[in-house]
Amino acid sequence: MNLSRRIINLFAAVTLNLNSIPILLAQDAVEIIKKVEEMLGPKNLKASYRFVNHRLDGTTSEYQVNFSMRDAERSHVQFIFPEREKGREVLRLDNDIWSFVPGVSRVVRIADRDSFAGGDFSNADVLRIDWLKKYVPKVLKDLPNQWIIQMDAKPATSAPYAKMRLWVDKKTGQPVQQHYYDSNGTLLKRCLYGETKKFAVIERPARLVMENVITKQKSELTVLDFQMIAGFPDSRFMVENLGK
């Protein structure tokens, strides 16, 4: 084979390898996000969370909830603290979210983007860890110790944010921080994932801090308990059973 032919073949091989890089990175991004989803929201999850909302006037409000998740489409929250909120429930069925308000004894429909417990986490932030269903991920930056994964909302979906960016530790696979953007590219909120803790067979961040960039307020989520169980009765995830 003459020198010219060798150079042509080498150039073709390099071009082929370079063209395959975006595909490999896209596959890597999906796998990275899938593992984070399984860590934060596994199937048949039974958990207990404490929320503390910090307001600009120095006041705080605290809530404690029991959380049940059968899968990515079905989750249920029951408020157990403070006393005035006892009996309040929130149910997510796919894209629909319902809330039972004890004071008026009625079920009302609420939105993904609505505030959860009056703080800076939204209903979507708490009730749904199904990013791959709503977003297309890609590796935005491959840093020495972290990946930055950008997730763009899929067209014609009810994604709560237009875009998200997630920093993931390469060694542990743990999320480090997350940014949330609107359709104009404006940064709305950022979530800082704190130290991890081993809950039974799953190690995950035990404390999250959600900072609202617009209002300058923040809310904390502390994981008190986090375990996978055999399953839940169907009655747990029925709108007609809220408040009963």
PDB file of C-alpha atoms in Angstrom:
ATOM      1  CA  MET A   1       0.000   0.000   0.000  1.00  0.00           C
ATOM      2  CA  ASN A   2       1.487   3.345  -0.976  1.00  0.00           C
ATOM      3  CA  LEU A   3       1.918   6.240   1.406  1.00  0.00           C
ATOM      4  CA  SER A   4      -0.989   8.246  -0.028  1.00  0.00           C
ATOM      5  CA  ARG A   5      -3.414   5.366   0.488  1.00  0.00           C
ATOM      6  CA  ARG A   6      -2.217   4.904   4.092  1.00  0.00           C
ATOM      7  CA  ILE A   7      -2.780   8.571   4.865  1.00  0.00           C
ATOM      8  CA  ILE A   8      -6.297   8.435   3.387  1.00  0.00           C
ATOM      9  CA  ASN A   9      -7.181   5.334   5.438  1.00  0.00           C
ATOM     10  CA  LEU A  10      -5.776   6.884   8.619  1.00  0.00           C
ATOM     11  CA  PHE A  11      -7.758  10.073   8.055  1.00  0.00           C
ATOM     12  CA  ALA A  12     -10.952   8.062   7.494  1.00  0.00           C
ATOM     13  CA  ALA A  13     -10.423   6.090  10.716  1.00  0.00           C
ATOM     14  CA  VAL A  14      -9.821   9.245  12.752  1.00  0.00           C
ATOM     15  CA  THR A  15     -12.906  10.901  11.241  1.00  0.00           C
ATOM     16  CA  LEU A  16     -15.038   7.836  12.042  1.00  0.00           C
ATOM     17  CA  ASN A  17     -13.848   7.832  15.662  1.00  0.00           C
ATOM     18  CA  LEU A  18     -14.481  11.533  16.067  1.00  0.00           C
ATOM     19  CA  ASN A  19     -17.984  11.204  14.614  1.00  0.00           C
ATOM     20  CA  SER A  20     -18.795   8.478  17.148  1.00  0.00           C
ATOM     21  CA  ILE A  21     -17.843  10.585  20.183  1.00  0.00           C
ATOM     22  CA  PRO A  22     -21.171  12.495  20.478  1.00  0.00           C
ATOM     23  CA  ILE A  23     -23.079   9.187  20.364  1.00  0.00           C
ATOM     24  CA  LEU A  24     -20.917   7.675  23.104  1.00  0.00           C
ATOM     25  CA  LEU A  25     -21.265  10.786  25.258  1.00  0.00           C
ATOM     26  CA  ALA A  26     -25.036  10.751  24.825  1.00  0.00           C
ATOM     27  CA  GLN A  27     -25.156   7.107  25.920  1.00  0.00           C
ATOM     28  CA  ASP A  28     -22.922   7.900  28.898  1.00  0.00           C
ATOM     29  CA  ALA A  29     -25.198  10.786  29.916  1.00  0.00           C
ATOM     30  CA  VAL A  30     -28.271   8.543  29.904  1.00  0.00           C
ATOM     31  CA  GLU A  31     -26.511   5.944  32.062  1.00  0.00           C
ATOM     32  CA  ILE A  32     -25.245   8.567  34.511  1.00  0.00           C
ATOM     33  CA  ILE A  33     -28.708  10.096  34.956  1.00  0.00           C
ATOM     34  CA  LYS A  34     -30.348   6.677  35.209  1.00  0.00           C
ATOM     35  CA  LYS A  35     -28.090   5.758  38.135  1.00  0.00           C
ATOM     36  CA  VAL A  36     -28.816   9.054  39.913  1.00  0.00           C
ATOM     37  CA  GLU A  37     -32.561   8.526  39.426  1.00  0.00           C
ATOM     38  CA  GLU A  38     -32.317   5.036  40.922  1.00  0.00           C
ATOM     39  CA  MET A  39     -30.386   6.453  43.865  1.00  0.00           C
ATOM     40  CA  LEU A  40     -32.764   9.339  44.654  1.00  0.00           C
ATOM     41  CA  GLY A  41     -36.081   7.694  43.754  1.00  0.00           C
ATOM     42  CA  PRO A  42     -35.979   3.879  43.723  1.00  0.00           C
ATOM     43  CA  LYS A  43     -39.132   1.828  43.222  1.00  0.00           C
ATOM     44  CA  ASN A  44     -41.191   0.908  46.303  1.00  0.00           C
ATOM     45  CA  LEU A  45     -39.578   3.652  48.353  1.00  0.00           C
ATOM     46  CA  LYS A  46     -40.728   4.439  51.879  1.00  0.00           C
ATOM     47  CA  ALA A  47     -39.104   7.542  53.322  1.00  0.00           C
ATOM     48  CA  SER A  48     -39.408  10.341  55.863  1.00  0.00           C
ATOM     49  CA  TYR A  49     -38.311  13.909  55.095  1.00  0.00           C
ATOM     50  CA  ARG A  50     -37.997  17.123  57.082  1.00  0.00           C
ATOM     51  CA  PHE A  51     -38.300  20.483  55.309  1.00  0.00           C
ATOM     52  CA  VAL A  52     -37.154  23.790  56.787  1.00  0.00           C
ATOM     53  CA  ASN A  53     -37.999  26.980  54.878  1.00  0.00           C
ATOM     54  CA  HIS A  54     -35.846  30.051  55.557  1.00  0.00           C
ATOM     55  CA  ARG A  55     -37.474  33.397  54.736  1.00  0.00           C
ATOM     56  CA  LEU A  56     -35.843  36.792  54.212  1.00  0.00           C
ATOM     57  CA  ASP A  57     -37.305  38.213  57.425  1.00  0.00           C
ATOM     58  CA  GLY A  58     -35.410  35.609  59.446  1.00  0.00           C
ATOM     59  CA  THR A  59     -38.388  33.352  60.144  1.00  0.00           C
ATOM     60  CA  THR A  60     -38.398  29.624  59.501  1.00  0.00           C
ATOM     61  CA  SER A  61     -41.137  27.044  59.063  1.00  0.00           C
ATOM     62  CA  GLU A  62     -40.688  23.307  59.498  1.00  0.00           C
ATOM     63  CA  TYR A  63     -42.601  20.387  58.027  1.00  0.00           C
ATOM     64  CA  GLN A  64     -42.187  16.636  58.322  1.00  0.00           C
ATOM     65  CA  VAL A  65     -43.708  14.205  55.844  1.00  0.00           C
ATOM     66  CA  ASN A  66     -43.920  10.500  55.150  1.00  0.00           C
ATOM     67  CA  PHE A  67     -43.210   9.732  51.521  1.00  0.00           C
ATOM     68  CA  SER A  68     -44.233   6.663  49.496  1.00  0.00           C
ATOM     69  CA  MET A  69     -43.225   5.970  45.898  1.00  0.00           C
ATOM     70  CA  ARG A  70     -44.263   2.870  43.985  1.00  0.00           C
ATOM     71  CA  ASP A  71     -42.570   3.936  40.740  1.00  0.00           C
ATOM     72  CA  ALA A  72     -41.877   7.022  38.635  1.00  0.00           C
ATOM     73  CA  GLU A  73     -45.595   7.562  37.986  1.00  0.00           C
ATOM     74  CA  ARG A  74     -47.052   7.077  41.472  1.00  0.00           C
ATOM     75  CA  SER A  75     -46.055   8.783  44.722  1.00  0.00           C
ATOM     76  CA  HIS A  76     -47.838   9.873  47.898  1.00  0.00           C
ATOM     77  CA  VAL A  77     -47.026  12.320  50.689  1.00  0.00           C
ATOM     78  CA  GLN A  78     -48.619  12.544  54.116  1.00  0.00           C
ATOM     79  CA  PHE A  79     -47.877  15.501  56.385  1.00  0.00           C
ATOM     80  CA  ILE A  80     -47.257  14.611  60.044  1.00  0.00           C
ATOM     81  CA  PHE A  81     -45.844  17.917  61.367  1.00  0.00           C
ATOM     82  CA  PRO A  82     -46.735  20.616  62.289  1.00  0.00           C
ATOM     83  CA  GLU A  83     -50.009  19.833  64.024  1.00  0.00           C
ATOM     84  CA  ARG A  84     -52.034  22.180  61.807  1.00  0.00           C
ATOM     85  CA  GLU A  85     -50.884  20.248  58.708  1.00  0.00           C
ATOM     86  CA  LYS A  86     -51.575  16.750  60.007  1.00  0.00           C
ATOM     87  CA  GLY A  87     -53.795  14.839  57.624  1.00  0.00           C
ATOM     88  CA  ARG A  88     -52.790  16.813  54.572  1.00  0.00           C
ATOM     89  CA  GLU A  89     -51.921  14.553  51.628  1.00  0.00           C
ATOM     90  CA  VAL A  90     -50.428  14.948  48.166  1.00  0.00           C
ATOM     91  CA  LEU A  91     -50.790  12.309  45.468  1.00  0.00           C
ATOM     92  CA  ARG A  92     -49.040  12.141  42.132  1.00  0.00           C
ATOM     93  CA  LEU A  93     -50.413   9.961  39.329  1.00  0.00           C
ATOM     94  CA  ASP A  94     -48.233  10.371  36.252  1.00  0.00           C
ATOM     95  CA  ASN A  95     -48.674  14.037  35.214  1.00  0.00           C
ATOM     96  CA  ASP A  96     -51.529  14.791  37.623  1.00  0.00           C
ATOM     97  CA  ILE A  97     -51.005  15.958  41.215  1.00  0.00           C
ATOM     98  CA  TRP A  98     -53.787  16.087  43.776  1.00  0.00           C
ATOM     99  CA  SER A  99     -53.838  17.528  47.291  1.00  0.00           C
ATOM    100  CA  PHE A 100     -56.220  16.788  50.150  1.00  0.00           C
ATOM    101  CA  VAL A 101     -56.685  19.768  52.458  1.00  0.00           C
ATOM    102  CA  PRO A 102     -58.076  18.702  55.865  1.00  0.00           C
ATOM    103  CA  GLY A 103     -59.366  22.157  56.812  1.00  0.00           C
ATOM    104  CA  VAL A 104     -61.873  22.193  53.958  1.00  0.00           C
ATOM    105  CA  SER A 105     -62.102  18.399  53.522  1.00  0.00           C
ATOM    106  CA  ARG A 106     -61.701  18.553  49.774  1.00  0.00           C
ATOM    107  CA  VAL A 107     -59.348  17.336  47.070  1.00  0.00           C
ATOM    108  CA  VAL A 108     -57.836  19.943  44.750  1.00  0.00           C
ATOM    109  CA  ARG A 109     -55.596  19.629  41.734  1.00  0.00           C
ATOM    110  CA  ILE A 110     -52.211  21.346  41.935  1.00  0.00           C
ATOM    111  CA  ALA A 111     -49.342  21.943  39.490  1.00  0.00           C
ATOM    112  CA  ASP A 112     -45.800  20.604  39.155  1.00  0.00           C
ATOM    113  CA  ARG A 113     -44.414  24.102  39.476  1.00  0.00           C
ATOM    114  CA  ASP A 114     -46.341  24.964  42.651  1.00  0.00           C
ATOM    115  CA  SER A 115     -44.343  25.323  45.846  1.00  0.00           C
ATOM    116  CA  PHE A 116     -44.122  22.259  48.063  1.00  0.00           C
ATOM    117  CA  ALA A 117     -44.957  23.070  51.702  1.00  0.00           C
ATOM    118  CA  GLY A 118     -44.624  26.796  51.030  1.00  0.00           C
ATOM    119  CA  GLY A 119     -40.898  26.581  50.362  1.00  0.00           C
ATOM    120  CA  ASP A 120     -38.443  26.647  47.474  1.00  0.00           C
ATOM    121  CA  PHE A 121     -38.764  23.025  46.420  1.00  0.00           C
ATOM    122  CA  SER A 122     -41.544  22.581  43.887  1.00  0.00           C
ATOM    123  CA  ASN A 123     -43.941  19.648  43.757  1.00  0.00           C
ATOM    124  CA  ALA A 124     -41.948  18.326  40.812  1.00  0.00           C
ATOM    125  CA  ASP A 125     -38.686  18.513  42.760  1.00  0.00           C
ATOM    126  CA  VAL A 126     -40.102  16.307  45.517  1.00  0.00           C
ATOM    127  CA  LEU A 127     -42.634  14.056  43.798  1.00  0.00           C
ATOM    128  CA  ARG A 128     -40.945  13.110  40.546  1.00  0.00           C
ATOM    129  CA  ILE A 129     -37.463  11.813  39.852  1.00  0.00           C
ATOM    130  CA  ASP A 130     -38.118  10.795  36.259  1.00  0.00           C
ATOM    131  CA  TRP A 131     -35.839  13.150  34.372  1.00  0.00           C
ATOM    132  CA  LEU A 132     -35.185  10.773  31.472  1.00  0.00           C
ATOM    133  CA  LYS A 133     -38.897  10.742  30.708  1.00  0.00           C
ATOM    134  CA  LYS A 134     -39.042  14.523  30.309  1.00  0.00           C
ATOM    135  CA  TYR A 135     -35.504  15.525  29.310  1.00  0.00           C
ATOM    136  CA  VAL A 136     -32.750  14.657  26.833  1.00  0.00           C
ATOM    137  CA  PRO A 137     -29.381  14.499  28.639  1.00  0.00           C
ATOM    138  CA  LYS A 138     -25.932  15.178  27.249  1.00  0.00           C
ATOM    139  CA  VAL A 139     -22.464  15.529  28.744  1.00  0.00           C
ATOM    140  CA  LEU A 140     -21.879  19.272  28.715  1.00  0.00           C
ATOM    141  CA  LYS A 141     -18.429  19.104  30.332  1.00  0.00           C
ATOM    142  CA  ASP A 142     -16.152  16.219  31.241  1.00  0.00           C
ATOM    143  CA  LEU A 143     -14.135  17.602  34.154  1.00  0.00           C
ATOM    144  CA  PRO A 144     -11.305  15.766  35.963  1.00  0.00           C
ATOM    145  CA  ASN A 145     -13.525  14.765  38.911  1.00  0.00           C
ATOM    146  CA  GLN A 146     -17.071  15.545  37.790  1.00  0.00           C
ATOM    147  CA  TRP A 147     -19.428  15.386  34.857  1.00  0.00           C
ATOM    148  CA  ILE A 148     -21.758  18.272  34.095  1.00  0.00           C
ATOM    149  CA  ILE A 149     -24.877  16.805  32.507  1.00  0.00           C
ATOM    150  CA  GLN A 150     -27.274  19.135  30.716  1.00  0.00           C
ATOM    151  CA  MET A 151     -30.891  18.017  30.424  1.00  0.00           C
ATOM    152  CA  ASP A 152     -33.041  19.806  27.838  1.00  0.00           C
ATOM    153  CA  ALA A 153     -36.820  19.436  28.025  1.00  0.00           C
ATOM    154  CA  LYS A 154     -38.287  17.211  25.330  1.00  0.00           C
ATOM    155  CA  PRO A 155     -40.686  18.957  22.918  1.00  0.00           C
ATOM    156  CA  ALA A 156     -44.398  18.700  23.727  1.00  0.00           C
ATOM    157  CA  THR A 157     -43.829  17.503  27.293  1.00  0.00           C
ATOM    158  CA  SER A 158     -44.950  19.056  30.554  1.00  0.00           C
ATOM    159  CA  ALA A 159     -41.418  19.358  31.915  1.00  0.00           C
ATOM    160  CA  PRO A 160     -41.335  21.755  34.884  1.00  0.00           C
ATOM    161  CA  TYR A 161     -38.097  23.403  33.691  1.00  0.00           C
ATOM    162  CA  ALA A 162     -36.805  24.193  30.215  1.00  0.00           C
ATOM    163  CA  LYS A 163     -33.318  23.033  31.112  1.00  0.00           C
ATOM    164  CA  MET A 164     -31.406  21.554  34.038  1.00  0.00           C
ATOM    165  CA  ARG A 165     -27.726  21.003  34.698  1.00  0.00           C
ATOM    166  CA  LEU A 166     -26.491  18.349  37.102  1.00  0.00           C
ATOM    167  CA  TRP A 167     -22.964  17.986  38.469  1.00  0.00           C
ATOM    168  CA  VAL A 168     -22.109  14.340  39.240  1.00  0.00           C
ATOM    169  CA  ASP A 169     -19.048  13.049  41.085  1.00  0.00           C
ATOM    170  CA  LYS A 170     -17.156  10.609  38.843  1.00  0.00           C
ATOM    171  CA  LYS A 171     -15.833   8.426  41.646  1.00  0.00           C
ATOM    172  CA  THR A 172     -19.062   7.916  43.597  1.00  0.00           C
ATOM    173  CA  GLY A 173     -21.796   8.735  41.067  1.00  0.00           C
ATOM    174  CA  GLN A 174     -23.349  11.047  43.656  1.00  0.00           C
ATOM    175  CA  PRO A 175     -25.037  14.314  42.599  1.00  0.00           C
ATOM    176  CA  VAL A 176     -23.173  17.416  43.755  1.00  0.00           C
ATOM    177  CA  GLN A 177     -25.337  20.325  42.630  1.00  0.00           C
ATOM    178  CA  GLN A 178     -28.168  21.035  40.200  1.00  0.00           C
ATOM    179  CA  HIS A 179     -29.265  24.173  38.346  1.00  0.00           C
ATOM    180  CA  TYR A 180     -32.743  24.875  36.973  1.00  0.00           C
ATOM    181  CA  TYR A 181     -33.463  27.253  34.049  1.00  0.00           C
ATOM    182  CA  ASP A 182     -36.475  28.751  32.285  1.00  0.00           C
ATOM    183  CA  SER A 183     -37.008  28.936  28.521  1.00  0.00           C
ATOM    184  CA  ASN A 184     -34.992  32.172  28.315  1.00  0.00           C
ATOM    185  CA  GLY A 185     -31.973  30.510  29.894  1.00  0.00           C
ATOM    186  CA  THR A 186     -32.443  32.356  33.192  1.00  0.00           C
ATOM    187  CA  LEU A 187     -31.167  30.514  36.248  1.00  0.00           C
ATOM    188  CA  LEU A 188     -34.137  30.081  38.597  1.00  0.00           C
ATOM    189  CA  LYS A 189     -32.873  27.842  41.366  1.00  0.00           C
ATOM    190  CA  ARG A 190     -29.918  25.753  42.394  1.00  0.00           C
ATOM    191  CA  CYS A 191     -29.835  22.691  44.610  1.00  0.00           C
ATOM    192  CA  LEU A 192     -26.769  21.797  46.653  1.00  0.00           C
ATOM    193  CA  TYR A 193     -26.486  18.121  47.599  1.00  0.00           C
ATOM    194  CA  GLY A 194     -24.827  17.633  50.991  1.00  0.00           C
ATOM    195  CA  GLU A 195     -22.947  14.781  52.638  1.00  0.00           C
ATOM    196  CA  THR A 196     -24.054  11.270  51.827  1.00  0.00           C
ATOM    197  CA  LYS A 197     -25.422   8.674  54.232  1.00  0.00           C
ATOM    198  CA  LYS A 198     -25.980   4.920  53.886  1.00  0.00           C
ATOM    199  CA  PHE A 199     -29.679   4.048  54.144  1.00  0.00           C
ATOM    200  CA  ALA A 200     -29.916   0.240  54.128  1.00  0.00           C
ATOM    201  CA  VAL A 201     -28.512  -0.685  50.690  1.00  0.00           C
ATOM    202  CA  ILE A 202     -28.575   2.822  49.180  1.00  0.00           C
ATOM    203  CA  GLU A 203     -26.079   5.599  49.802  1.00  0.00           C
ATOM    204  CA  ARG A 204     -27.345   9.036  48.853  1.00  0.00           C
ATOM    205  CA  PRO A 205     -27.200  12.717  49.922  1.00  0.00           C
ATOM    206  CA  ALA A 206     -28.895  13.093  53.306  1.00  0.00           C
ATOM    207  CA  ARG A 207     -29.395  16.857  53.038  1.00  0.00           C
ATOM    208  CA  LEU A 208     -30.379  19.070  50.118  1.00  0.00           C
ATOM    209  CA  VAL A 209     -30.484  22.860  50.071  1.00  0.00           C
ATOM    210  CA  MET A 210     -32.631  24.516  47.399  1.00  0.00           C
ATOM    211  CA  GLU A 211     -31.750  28.164  46.793  1.00  0.00           C
ATOM    212  CA  ASN A 212     -34.168  30.386  44.906  1.00  0.00           C
ATOM    213  CA  VAL A 213     -31.960  32.699  42.843  1.00  0.00           C
ATOM    214  CA  ILE A 214     -34.847  35.108  42.184  1.00  0.00           C
ATOM    215  CA  THR A 215     -36.178  35.563  45.739  1.00  0.00           C
ATOM    216  CA  LYS A 216     -32.865  34.872  47.545  1.00  0.00           C
ATOM    217  CA  GLN A 217     -34.662  32.472  49.884  1.00  0.00           C
ATOM    218  CA  LYS A 218     -33.824  28.835  50.552  1.00  0.00           C
ATOM    219  CA  SER A 219     -35.271  25.573  51.849  1.00  0.00           C
ATOM    220  CA  GLU A 220     -33.577  22.522  53.335  1.00  0.00           C
ATOM    221  CA  LEU A 221     -34.606  18.907  52.899  1.00  0.00           C
ATOM    222  CA  THR A 222     -33.216  16.381  55.396  1.00  0.00           C
ATOM    223  CA  VAL A 223     -33.686  12.671  54.753  1.00  0.00           C
ATOM    224  CA  LEU A 224     -34.682  11.069  58.077  1.00  0.00           C
ATOM    225  CA  ASP A 225     -35.441   7.597  56.763  1.00  0.00           C
ATOM    226  CA  PHE A 226     -35.077   5.981  53.344  1.00  0.00           C
ATOM    227  CA  GLN A 227     -35.799   2.344  52.598  1.00  0.00           C
ATOM    228  CA  MET A 228     -37.179   0.056  49.931  1.00  0.00           C
ATOM    229  CA  ILE A 229     -40.034  -2.251  50.872  1.00  0.00           C
ATOM    230  CA  ALA A 230     -41.841  -5.159  49.209  1.00  0.00           C
ATOM    231  CA  GLY A 231     -44.621  -2.947  47.849  1.00  0.00           C
ATOM    232  CA  PHE A 232     -47.679  -0.799  48.569  1.00  0.00           C
ATOM    233  CA  PRO A 233     -51.403  -1.525  48.354  1.00  0.00           C
ATOM    234  CA  ASP A 234     -53.145  -0.073  45.296  1.00  0.00           C
ATOM    235  CA  SER A 235     -55.393   1.941  47.619  1.00  0.00           C
ATOM    236  CA  ARG A 236     -52.457   4.184  48.584  1.00  0.00           C
ATOM    237  CA  PHE A 237     -52.420   5.703  45.099  1.00  0.00           C
ATOM    238  CA  MET A 238     -56.116   6.366  44.461  1.00  0.00           C
ATOM    239  CA  VAL A 239     -57.550   9.888  44.384  1.00  0.00           C
ATOM    240  CA  GLU A 240     -60.838   8.721  45.929  1.00  0.00           C
ATOM    241  CA  ASN A 241     -58.971   7.488  49.017  1.00  0.00           C
ATOM    242  CA  LEU A 242     -57.354  10.827  49.861  1.00  0.00           C
ATOM    243  CA  GLY A 243     -58.449  11.945  53.311  1.00  0.00           C
ATOM    244  CA  LYS A 244     -59.740   8.513  54.310  1.00  0.00           C
TER     245      LYS A 244
END
